[in-house]
């Protein structure tokens, strides 16, 4: 279970999160929506421990552990996964090599046996098929020369293989055509179970046509200003974010 | 090497009359014609070779230390070096691994080197040495069957004097450059390889198998001759760190590829780089060059991670028509290391072709320079060169330099040069860490990816070890 209480965070001199609280229980899917600059992406990076993001107040615990005391890689080993909005390229390092190294260390940390090469290959190919990526993508450099859509689907591929207990998707839907969007949604829906939680950071309601969230939160000016069920997203779709100004003020 | 060692050597008492005192095993520091006579006499060399050495020495005296390289180091006092010291006797060696520097063993461990190999590398006087002798014997028998000669250059001087006399200095003349002249005057040992006409050498040749002669000192001389239509692949060095006590290494390697022959020469250099503050370490000033005759191919592959200062330009003289020269290089510097390395491709033959792929990685406060010459001579009709020269920076205190020289005197020749400089970005590290990898593992993976095109050229087992070696050499470069 993820518990965020009164979280304040800044980048450089700029305060971005100003007292955010959120609880995500095992098996739940939460959507975080909100206008540009409200702090949605910052939330994802603070959770995963990106350097340069400073937490000035508040707490984050995951399964009782103090997340803020952990290094980035230690958070990942606790099962926290972030699907990047802008995945970076690592030339010359094959996707396969990268994924194997990552899967090995996460499995080791979970106390699971290492996968032999054959089993790993089989799983990697299956994940490729589900992510609608040709198997040749496993041999290519990580995101090297991938199109925007391919990069997003590569994030999905990684998520499927790494099997996190908490997955944060940072605007994974943006820039995707409807077919690709469905692929991502299907990937998430297949992975939903009683123990795995998702935080979907999104700007648009359309992703939620395919993934039904348990909760929808509206983020504005670094705080959650409204929470509700899936119907809140539809309300936003219809009325935009302008009505929030009155509530925040 | 440590100051104590220098002091110890300088402080050694002068053992009078070293010319007559042939029984003495180590010369006191100093360089003059008597020293050269001593070395030559000690090795029971023919008169012509002594003259050859003396001629080189006289040339060296007239030459000045080269200063054009992008490196900075204290001047070397050549009279503080001892030019002959016989290998340590069996009793003087460490008797077990317990007596070997634990730090060194830790690195062997990380590289995954088997125990008996660790013993050999550390010079332990136990079974391992016997092992290597027996390996060496079977190995030799197999080579002899194919007509291949693989022995030390001292042996070759006695056993194959005509070949040595014909080819020694034919590629790197005695007075070629300052360090080559010094080497020609005082070289003590090295390898000799001869592949007869039409023979494909049945195995990769490696200095590793001549481990009993590994401690041949700082002035190695290697000569490889591949006769018409023959093939050979030669591996120099090993991936484990060599804590040699010598401060200066000035080696010379000469390759001769006659018509239709192929020589592949791979090096992994991991000499002691000095400590994190730049104290100590090896000066590696090496001249390597090959001559390629008609339709022959010479391929240099190097992975350079060691030494405090590296000055090294494995080159090809593409004398023959349709000859091919290749240079694949990874040079990594960390802490205070300095490297100025690259190649020369001298195109003389028609339609001669060359490829240069250079990957420089600088971490810590180190400086890494690529220096390369591509020369198209007037008669190099239709010659081609392709150069790709990439630099990768780690951290914000390291430096990368590129000095390409292109001279084309034939309008039909084509020269292509591509260069890039990049940095291991924070975003790349963040991605790797978000996927559970620690920063060091992430950097080593990114650097290995950067070097992939060169590692592909290395013999399989070497490539795996080279990857691990980068990981060890990069330790402490992040965080």
mmCIF file of C-alpha atoms in Angstrom, chain B residues 4-335:
data_model
loop_
_atom_site.group_PDB
_atom_site.id
_atom_site.type_symbol
_atom_site.label_atom_id
_atom_site.label_comp_id
_atom_site.label_asym_id
_atom_site.label_seq_id
_atom_site.Cartn_x
_atom_site.Cartn_y
_atom_site.Cartn_z
ATOM 1 C CA UNK B 4 60.717 3.272 -2.816
ATOM 2 C CA UNK B 5 61.302 1.014 -5.761
ATOM 3 C CA UNK B 6 62.979 3.765 -7.718
ATOM 4 C CA UNK B 7 65.062 4.638 -4.693
ATOM 5 C CA UNK B 8 65.886 1.035 -4.147
ATOM 6 C CA UNK B 9 67.155 0.696 -7.679
ATOM 7 C CA UNK B 10 69.025 3.929 -7.813
ATOM 8 C CA UNK B 11 70.437 3.199 -4.404
ATOM 9 C CA UNK B 12 71.795 -0.140 -5.509
ATOM 10 C CA UNK B 13 75.495 -0.380 -5.166
ATOM 11 C CA UNK B 14 77.452 -0.172 -8.344
ATOM 12 C CA UNK B 15 78.685 -3.626 -9.254
ATOM 13 C CA UNK B 16 81.893 -2.778 -10.990
ATOM 14 C CA UNK B 17 82.777 -3.848 -14.507
ATOM 15 C CA UNK B 18 79.510 -5.120 -15.803
ATOM 16 C CA UNK B 19 81.013 -6.009 -19.172
ATOM 17 C CA UNK B 20 83.258 -8.645 -17.697
ATOM 18 C CA UNK B 21 80.823 -9.580 -14.956
ATOM 19 C CA UNK B 22 78.576 -11.682 -17.180
ATOM 20 C CA UNK B 23 77.361 -13.676 -14.173
ATOM 21 C CA UNK B 24 75.614 -10.657 -12.680
ATOM 22 C CA UNK B 25 71.839 -10.815 -13.113
ATOM 23 C CA UNK B 26 70.808 -7.212 -12.800
ATOM 24 C CA UNK B 27 72.489 -4.161 -14.203
ATOM 25 C CA UNK B 28 72.767 -1.005 -12.136
ATOM 26 C CA UNK B 29 70.788 1.927 -13.517
ATOM 27 C CA UNK B 30 72.277 3.835 -16.419
ATOM 28 C CA UNK B 31 72.511 3.754 -20.200
ATOM 29 C CA UNK B 32 75.645 3.786 -22.353
ATOM 30 C CA UNK B 33 77.295 1.629 -25.030
ATOM 31 C CA UNK B 34 78.707 -0.744 -22.424
ATOM 32 C CA UNK B 35 75.221 -1.467 -21.158
ATOM 33 C CA UNK B 36 74.178 -2.399 -24.686
ATOM 34 C CA UNK B 37 77.237 -4.594 -25.105
ATOM 35 C CA UNK B 38 76.363 -6.274 -21.820
ATOM 36 C CA UNK B 39 72.795 -7.031 -22.913
ATOM 37 C CA UNK B 40 73.978 -8.352 -26.251
ATOM 38 C CA UNK B 41 76.678 -10.482 -24.664
ATOM 39 C CA UNK B 42 74.285 -11.781 -22.016
ATOM 40 C CA UNK B 43 72.033 -12.976 -24.822
ATOM 41 C CA UNK B 44 74.958 -14.359 -26.780
ATOM 42 C CA UNK B 45 73.957 -12.345 -29.829
ATOM 43 C CA UNK B 46 75.775 -12.308 -33.174
ATOM 44 C CA UNK B 47 77.975 -9.361 -33.986
ATOM 45 C CA UNK B 48 75.574 -7.820 -36.530
ATOM 46 C CA UNK B 49 72.856 -7.469 -33.931
ATOM 47 C CA UNK B 50 75.179 -5.743 -31.488
ATOM 48 C CA UNK B 51 76.133 -3.302 -34.236
ATOM 49 C CA UNK B 52 72.473 -2.840 -35.064
ATOM 50 C CA UNK B 53 71.722 -1.973 -31.438
ATOM 51 C CA UNK B 54 74.656 0.401 -31.148
ATOM 52 C CA UNK B 55 73.627 2.170 -34.342
ATOM 53 C CA UNK B 56 70.136 2.630 -32.885
ATOM 54 C CA UNK B 57 71.605 3.951 -29.655
ATOM 55 C CA UNK B 58 73.772 6.502 -31.463
ATOM 56 C CA UNK B 59 70.709 7.630 -33.370
ATOM 57 C CA UNK B 60 68.720 7.923 -30.163
ATOM 58 C CA UNK B 61 71.375 10.149 -28.590
ATOM 59 C CA UNK B 62 70.835 12.670 -31.387
ATOM 60 C CA UNK B 63 67.075 12.637 -31.059
ATOM 61 C CA UNK B 64 64.853 14.716 -28.797
ATOM 62 C CA UNK B 65 61.889 13.572 -26.707
ATOM 63 C CA UNK B 66 58.710 14.138 -28.716
ATOM 64 C CA UNK B 67 56.410 16.735 -27.187
ATOM 65 C CA UNK B 68 53.582 16.891 -29.691
ATOM 66 C CA UNK B 69 51.320 14.428 -27.886
ATOM 67 C CA UNK B 70 48.519 15.828 -25.745
ATOM 68 C CA UNK B 71 50.006 14.465 -22.547
ATOM 69 C CA UNK B 72 51.863 15.987 -19.674
ATOM 70 C CA UNK B 73 54.330 14.111 -17.499
ATOM 71 C CA UNK B 74 57.600 14.513 -15.668
ATOM 72 C CA UNK B 75 60.661 14.119 -17.888
ATOM 73 C CA UNK B 76 62.148 10.624 -17.787
ATOM 74 C CA UNK B 77 65.716 10.231 -16.576
ATOM 75 C CA UNK B 78 67.031 7.369 -18.704
ATOM 76 C CA UNK B 79 70.014 6.952 -16.433
ATOM 77 C CA UNK B 80 67.736 6.018 -13.553
ATOM 78 C CA UNK B 81 66.484 2.932 -15.329
ATOM 79 C CA UNK B 82 68.085 -0.475 -15.143
ATOM 80 C CA UNK B 83 68.157 -2.008 -18.612
ATOM 81 C CA UNK B 84 68.676 -5.615 -17.759
ATOM 82 C CA UNK B 85 67.264 -7.711 -15.015
ATOM 83 C CA UNK B 86 66.751 -11.426 -15.296
ATOM 84 C CA UNK B 87 63.427 -12.894 -14.193
ATOM 85 C CA UNK B 88 62.920 -13.535 -10.523
ATOM 86 C CA UNK B 89 64.107 -16.949 -9.464
ATOM 87 C CA UNK B 90 61.640 -19.570 -8.379
ATOM 88 C CA UNK B 91 62.517 -19.103 -4.714
ATOM 89 C CA UNK B 92 62.031 -15.331 -4.869
ATOM 90 C CA UNK B 93 58.511 -15.566 -6.185
ATOM 91 C CA UNK B 94 55.517 -15.559 -3.861
ATOM 92 C CA UNK B 95 54.988 -19.144 -2.713
ATOM 93 C CA UNK B 96 51.202 -18.900 -2.604
ATOM 94 C CA UNK B 97 48.383 -16.437 -3.277
ATOM 95 C CA UNK B 98 48.444 -15.560 0.428
ATOM 96 C CA UNK B 99 51.594 -13.583 -0.257
ATOM 97 C CA UNK B 100 50.070 -11.566 -3.103
ATOM 98 C CA UNK B 101 48.600 -8.052 -2.708
ATOM 99 C CA UNK B 102 44.953 -8.618 -1.635
ATOM 100 C CA UNK B 103 43.801 -5.605 -3.667
ATOM 101 C CA UNK B 104 45.130 -7.235 -6.810
ATOM 102 C CA UNK B 105 43.372 -10.494 -5.970
ATOM 103 C CA UNK B 106 40.134 -8.612 -5.467
ATOM 104 C CA UNK B 107 40.315 -7.336 -9.041
ATOM 105 C CA UNK B 108 41.085 -10.836 -10.365
ATOM 106 C CA UNK B 109 38.043 -12.000 -8.476
ATOM 107 C CA UNK B 110 35.830 -9.365 -10.102
ATOM 108 C CA UNK B 111 37.127 -10.299 -13.523
ATOM 109 C CA UNK B 112 36.227 -13.906 -12.798
ATOM 110 C CA UNK B 113 39.711 -15.249 -13.451
ATOM 111 C CA UNK B 114 40.093 -18.888 -12.379
ATOM 112 C CA UNK B 115 42.352 -19.572 -9.428
ATOM 113 C CA UNK B 116 45.177 -21.264 -11.284
ATOM 114 C CA UNK B 117 45.293 -18.388 -13.772
ATOM 115 C CA UNK B 118 45.415 -15.909 -10.893
ATOM 116 C CA UNK B 119 48.465 -17.738 -9.633
ATOM 117 C CA UNK B 120 50.137 -17.540 -13.017
ATOM 118 C CA UNK B 121 49.373 -13.853 -13.392
ATOM 119 C CA UNK B 122 50.651 -13.018 -9.947
ATOM 120 C CA UNK B 123 53.796 -15.036 -10.682
ATOM 121 C CA UNK B 124 53.205 -17.543 -7.924
ATOM 122 C CA UNK B 125 55.783 -20.323 -7.980
ATOM 123 C CA UNK B 126 53.394 -23.282 -7.694
ATOM 124 C CA UNK B 127 51.676 -25.924 -9.823
ATOM 125 C CA UNK B 128 50.156 -23.364 -12.119
ATOM 126 C CA UNK B 129 53.543 -22.702 -13.606
ATOM 127 C CA UNK B 130 54.011 -26.390 -14.281
ATOM 128 C CA UNK B 131 50.581 -26.387 -15.861
ATOM 129 C CA UNK B 132 51.551 -23.663 -18.202
ATOM 130 C CA UNK B 133 54.710 -25.460 -19.156
ATOM 131 C CA UNK B 134 52.750 -28.546 -20.132
ATOM 132 C CA UNK B 135 50.131 -26.491 -21.976
ATOM 133 C CA UNK B 136 52.939 -24.687 -23.709
ATOM 134 C CA UNK B 137 54.506 -27.951 -24.839
ATOM 135 C CA UNK B 138 51.393 -29.463 -26.443
ATOM 136 C CA UNK B 139 50.708 -26.115 -27.989
ATOM 137 C CA UNK B 140 54.146 -25.956 -29.576
ATOM 138 C CA UNK B 141 53.926 -29.454 -30.974
ATOM 139 C CA UNK B 142 50.685 -28.631 -32.716
ATOM 140 C CA UNK B 143 52.132 -25.449 -34.204
ATOM 141 C CA UNK B 144 55.297 -27.196 -35.368
ATOM 142 C CA UNK B 145 53.149 -29.670 -37.254
ATOM 143 C CA UNK B 146 51.710 -26.763 -39.241
ATOM 144 C CA UNK B 147 55.160 -25.285 -39.761
ATOM 145 C CA UNK B 148 54.382 -22.245 -37.624
ATOM 146 C CA UNK B 149 57.220 -20.747 -35.613
ATOM 147 C CA UNK B 150 56.245 -19.121 -32.327
ATOM 148 C CA UNK B 151 59.034 -18.405 -29.900
ATOM 149 C CA UNK B 152 60.792 -15.613 -28.067
ATOM 150 C CA UNK B 153 62.725 -13.156 -30.174
ATOM 151 C CA UNK B 154 65.964 -14.115 -28.370
ATOM 152 C CA UNK B 155 65.452 -17.720 -29.392
ATOM 153 C CA UNK B 156 64.665 -16.650 -32.934
ATOM 154 C CA UNK B 157 67.928 -14.727 -33.163
ATOM 155 C CA UNK B 158 69.731 -18.034 -32.662
ATOM 156 C CA UNK B 159 67.377 -20.449 -34.373
ATOM 157 C CA UNK B 160 66.237 -18.365 -37.362
ATOM 158 C CA UNK B 161 68.925 -15.711 -37.801
ATOM 159 C CA UNK B 162 68.209 -15.152 -41.516
ATOM 160 C CA UNK B 163 64.553 -14.349 -40.953
ATOM 161 C CA UNK B 164 65.290 -12.040 -38.040
ATOM 162 C CA UNK B 165 68.036 -10.252 -39.910
ATOM 163 C CA UNK B 166 65.854 -9.798 -42.970
ATOM 164 C CA UNK B 167 62.806 -8.409 -41.193
ATOM 165 C CA UNK B 168 63.944 -6.804 -37.929
ATOM 166 C CA UNK B 169 63.604 -3.050 -38.357
ATOM 167 C CA UNK B 170 62.116 -3.449 -41.838
ATOM 168 C CA UNK B 171 58.808 -1.930 -40.750
ATOM 169 C CA UNK B 172 59.896 0.279 -37.871
ATOM 170 C CA UNK B 173 63.414 1.473 -38.738
ATOM 171 C CA UNK B 174 65.916 1.813 -35.922
ATOM 172 C CA UNK B 175 65.713 5.592 -35.963
ATOM 173 C CA UNK B 176 61.998 5.807 -36.645
ATOM 174 C CA UNK B 177 61.245 7.760 -33.496
ATOM 175 C CA UNK B 178 62.679 8.427 -30.068
ATOM 176 C CA UNK B 179 61.111 5.494 -28.234
ATOM 177 C CA UNK B 180 61.557 3.062 -31.124
ATOM 178 C CA UNK B 181 65.257 3.948 -31.265
ATOM 179 C CA UNK B 182 65.571 3.377 -27.520
ATOM 180 C CA UNK B 183 63.817 0.036 -27.850
ATOM 181 C CA UNK B 184 66.050 -0.995 -30.762
ATOM 182 C CA UNK B 185 69.092 -0.299 -28.629
ATOM 183 C CA UNK B 186 68.066 -2.091 -25.458
ATOM 184 C CA UNK B 187 65.201 -4.527 -26.199
ATOM 185 C CA UNK B 188 65.499 -7.602 -24.043
ATOM 186 C CA UNK B 189 62.788 -9.919 -25.296
ATOM 187 C CA UNK B 190 59.459 -10.330 -27.000
ATOM 188 C CA UNK B 191 57.730 -12.652 -29.438
ATOM 189 C CA UNK B 192 58.635 -13.948 -32.858
ATOM 190 C CA UNK B 193 56.007 -15.441 -35.159
ATOM 191 C CA UNK B 194 56.477 -16.891 -38.618
ATOM 192 C CA UNK B 195 53.602 -18.348 -40.652
ATOM 193 C CA UNK B 196 54.791 -20.110 -43.791
ATOM 194 C CA UNK B 197 53.235 -19.663 -47.200
ATOM 195 C CA UNK B 198 49.610 -20.730 -47.496
ATOM 196 C CA UNK B 199 49.279 -21.836 -43.862
ATOM 197 C CA UNK B 200 46.330 -20.884 -41.741
ATOM 198 C CA UNK B 201 47.601 -20.856 -38.165
ATOM 199 C CA UNK B 202 45.632 -23.628 -36.385
ATOM 200 C CA UNK B 203 44.981 -21.583 -33.233
ATOM 201 C CA UNK B 204 44.991 -18.077 -31.874
ATOM 202 C CA UNK B 205 48.495 -17.232 -30.763
ATOM 203 C CA UNK B 206 48.729 -15.539 -27.417
ATOM 204 C CA UNK B 207 51.511 -14.318 -25.200
ATOM 205 C CA UNK B 208 49.456 -15.912 -22.473
ATOM 206 C CA UNK B 209 50.868 -19.282 -23.423
ATOM 207 C CA UNK B 210 54.354 -17.994 -22.981
ATOM 208 C CA UNK B 211 53.635 -17.010 -19.407
ATOM 209 C CA UNK B 212 57.046 -18.216 -18.263
ATOM 210 C CA UNK B 213 58.470 -15.390 -20.287
ATOM 211 C CA UNK B 214 55.821 -12.806 -19.457
ATOM 212 C CA UNK B 215 58.056 -10.733 -17.224
ATOM 213 C CA UNK B 216 60.292 -9.809 -20.088
ATOM 214 C CA UNK B 217 60.640 -6.253 -18.979
ATOM 215 C CA UNK B 218 59.828 -2.911 -20.358
ATOM 216 C CA UNK B 219 61.425 -3.044 -23.802
ATOM 217 C CA UNK B 220 59.604 -5.741 -25.703
ATOM 218 C CA UNK B 221 60.199 -6.393 -29.354
ATOM 219 C CA UNK B 222 57.678 -8.359 -31.387
ATOM 220 C CA UNK B 223 58.033 -9.444 -34.991
ATOM 221 C CA UNK B 224 55.306 -11.235 -36.920
ATOM 222 C CA UNK B 225 55.821 -12.423 -40.489
ATOM 223 C CA UNK B 226 52.939 -13.864 -42.491
ATOM 224 C CA UNK B 227 54.084 -15.322 -45.789
ATOM 225 C CA UNK B 228 52.013 -15.313 -48.969
ATOM 226 C CA UNK B 229 48.436 -16.417 -48.441
ATOM 227 C CA UNK B 230 48.839 -17.234 -44.744
ATOM 228 C CA UNK B 231 46.551 -16.266 -41.847
ATOM 229 C CA UNK B 232 47.271 -15.551 -38.215
ATOM 230 C CA UNK B 233 45.462 -14.070 -35.218
ATOM 231 C CA UNK B 234 47.635 -12.869 -32.368
ATOM 232 C CA UNK B 235 46.465 -11.812 -28.908
ATOM 233 C CA UNK B 236 48.663 -9.651 -26.797
ATOM 234 C CA UNK B 237 48.346 -9.192 -23.077
ATOM 235 C CA UNK B 238 45.579 -10.316 -20.848
ATOM 236 C CA UNK B 239 42.733 -8.550 -19.166
ATOM 237 C CA UNK B 240 44.087 -8.873 -15.662
ATOM 238 C CA UNK B 241 46.031 -5.923 -14.304
ATOM 239 C CA UNK B 242 49.785 -6.217 -14.558
ATOM 240 C CA UNK B 243 51.431 -4.575 -11.591
ATOM 241 C CA UNK B 244 54.729 -4.279 -13.307
ATOM 242 C CA UNK B 245 57.355 -2.433 -11.351
ATOM 243 C CA UNK B 246 58.731 -0.684 -14.401
ATOM 244 C CA UNK B 247 57.917 2.929 -14.934
ATOM 245 C CA UNK B 248 58.554 3.054 -18.671
ATOM 246 C CA UNK B 249 57.356 0.656 -21.326
ATOM 247 C CA UNK B 250 58.693 1.337 -24.800
ATOM 248 C CA UNK B 251 57.751 -1.606 -26.970
ATOM 249 C CA UNK B 252 58.003 -2.080 -30.724
ATOM 250 C CA UNK B 253 55.782 -4.377 -32.764
ATOM 251 C CA UNK B 254 56.404 -5.040 -36.453
ATOM 252 C CA UNK B 255 54.004 -6.908 -38.726
ATOM 253 C CA UNK B 256 54.773 -8.063 -42.241
ATOM 254 C CA UNK B 257 51.862 -9.353 -44.322
ATOM 255 C CA UNK B 258 53.112 -10.588 -47.689
ATOM 256 C CA UNK B 259 50.787 -10.959 -50.693
ATOM 257 C CA UNK B 260 47.309 -12.289 -49.792
ATOM 258 C CA UNK B 261 48.230 -12.761 -46.124
ATOM 259 C CA UNK B 262 46.092 -11.736 -43.159
ATOM 260 C CA UNK B 263 47.241 -10.657 -39.714
ATOM 261 C CA UNK B 264 44.849 -9.845 -36.927
ATOM 262 C CA UNK B 265 46.531 -8.342 -33.886
ATOM 263 C CA UNK B 266 44.461 -7.816 -30.737
ATOM 264 C CA UNK B 267 45.651 -6.106 -27.595
ATOM 265 C CA UNK B 268 44.168 -5.665 -24.179
ATOM 266 C CA UNK B 269 46.374 -3.318 -22.217
ATOM 267 C CA UNK B 270 45.736 -3.016 -18.519
ATOM 268 C CA UNK B 271 49.027 -1.933 -17.022
ATOM 269 C CA UNK B 272 49.024 -0.231 -13.653
ATOM 270 C CA UNK B 273 47.356 3.192 -14.143
ATOM 271 C CA UNK B 274 48.637 4.830 -10.975
ATOM 272 C CA UNK B 275 46.459 5.660 -8.000
ATOM 273 C CA UNK B 276 43.370 7.895 -7.945
ATOM 274 C CA UNK B 277 45.562 10.962 -7.433
ATOM 275 C CA UNK B 278 47.815 10.223 -10.372
ATOM 276 C CA UNK B 279 50.710 8.885 -8.350
ATOM 277 C CA UNK B 280 52.740 6.171 -10.045
ATOM 278 C CA UNK B 281 51.658 4.109 -13.009
ATOM 279 C CA UNK B 282 53.196 3.029 -16.276
ATOM 280 C CA UNK B 283 54.271 5.231 -19.158
ATOM 281 C CA UNK B 284 53.262 3.193 -22.179
ATOM 282 C CA UNK B 285 55.089 4.550 -25.236
ATOM 283 C CA UNK B 286 54.643 2.005 -27.972
ATOM 284 C CA UNK B 287 55.375 1.874 -31.692
ATOM 285 C CA UNK B 288 53.279 -0.642 -33.633
ATOM 286 C CA UNK B 289 53.239 -0.819 -37.372
ATOM 287 C CA UNK B 290 52.485 -3.262 -40.146
ATOM 288 C CA UNK B 291 53.247 -3.426 -43.835
ATOM 289 C CA UNK B 292 50.531 -4.876 -46.045
ATOM 290 C CA UNK B 293 51.512 -6.185 -49.476
ATOM 291 C CA UNK B 294 49.202 -6.940 -52.414
ATOM 292 C CA UNK B 295 45.693 -8.013 -51.385
ATOM 293 C CA UNK B 296 46.789 -8.573 -47.801
ATOM 294 C CA UNK B 297 44.984 -7.420 -44.679
ATOM 295 C CA UNK B 298 46.245 -6.093 -41.369
ATOM 296 C CA UNK B 299 43.782 -5.558 -38.567
ATOM 297 C CA UNK B 300 44.603 -3.906 -35.250
ATOM 298 C CA UNK B 301 42.136 -4.178 -32.389
ATOM 299 C CA UNK B 302 43.014 -2.612 -29.078
ATOM 300 C CA UNK B 303 41.343 -2.157 -25.728
ATOM 301 C CA UNK B 304 43.387 0.260 -23.679
ATOM 302 C CA UNK B 305 42.368 0.788 -20.080
ATOM 303 C CA UNK B 306 45.616 0.863 -18.153
ATOM 304 C CA UNK B 307 48.801 2.932 -17.872
ATOM 305 C CA UNK B 308 49.219 6.432 -16.470
ATOM 306 C CA UNK B 309 50.246 7.821 -19.864
ATOM 307 C CA UNK B 310 49.598 6.109 -23.197
ATOM 308 C CA UNK B 311 51.298 7.107 -26.440
ATOM 309 C CA UNK B 312 50.423 4.594 -29.085
ATOM 310 C CA UNK B 313 49.488 4.591 -32.785
ATOM 311 C CA UNK B 314 49.202 1.113 -34.316
ATOM 312 C CA UNK B 315 49.544 1.854 -38.024
ATOM 313 C CA UNK B 316 49.334 0.288 -41.445
ATOM 314 C CA UNK B 317 51.454 0.957 -44.459
ATOM 315 C CA UNK B 318 49.207 -0.178 -47.284
ATOM 316 C CA UNK B 319 51.978 -0.775 -49.759
ATOM 317 C CA UNK B 320 50.277 -3.333 -51.978
ATOM 318 C CA UNK B 321 47.414 -2.895 -54.403
ATOM 319 C CA UNK B 322 44.039 -3.861 -52.936
ATOM 320 C CA UNK B 323 45.541 -4.129 -49.462
ATOM 321 C CA UNK B 324 43.331 -3.527 -46.419
ATOM 322 C CA UNK B 325 44.108 -1.848 -43.099
ATOM 323 C CA UNK B 326 41.816 -1.776 -40.083
ATOM 324 C CA UNK B 327 42.018 -0.133 -36.690
ATOM 325 C CA UNK B 328 39.433 -0.756 -33.989
ATOM 326 C CA UNK B 329 40.120 0.923 -30.702
ATOM 327 C CA UNK B 330 38.592 1.422 -27.284
ATOM 328 C CA UNK B 331 40.600 3.706 -25.029
ATOM 329 C CA UNK B 332 39.291 4.362 -21.543
ATOM 330 C CA UNK B 333 40.848 6.792 -19.102
ATOM 331 C CA UNK B 334 39.769 7.369 -15.511
ATOM 332 C CA UNK B 335 41.110 9.357 -12.541
#
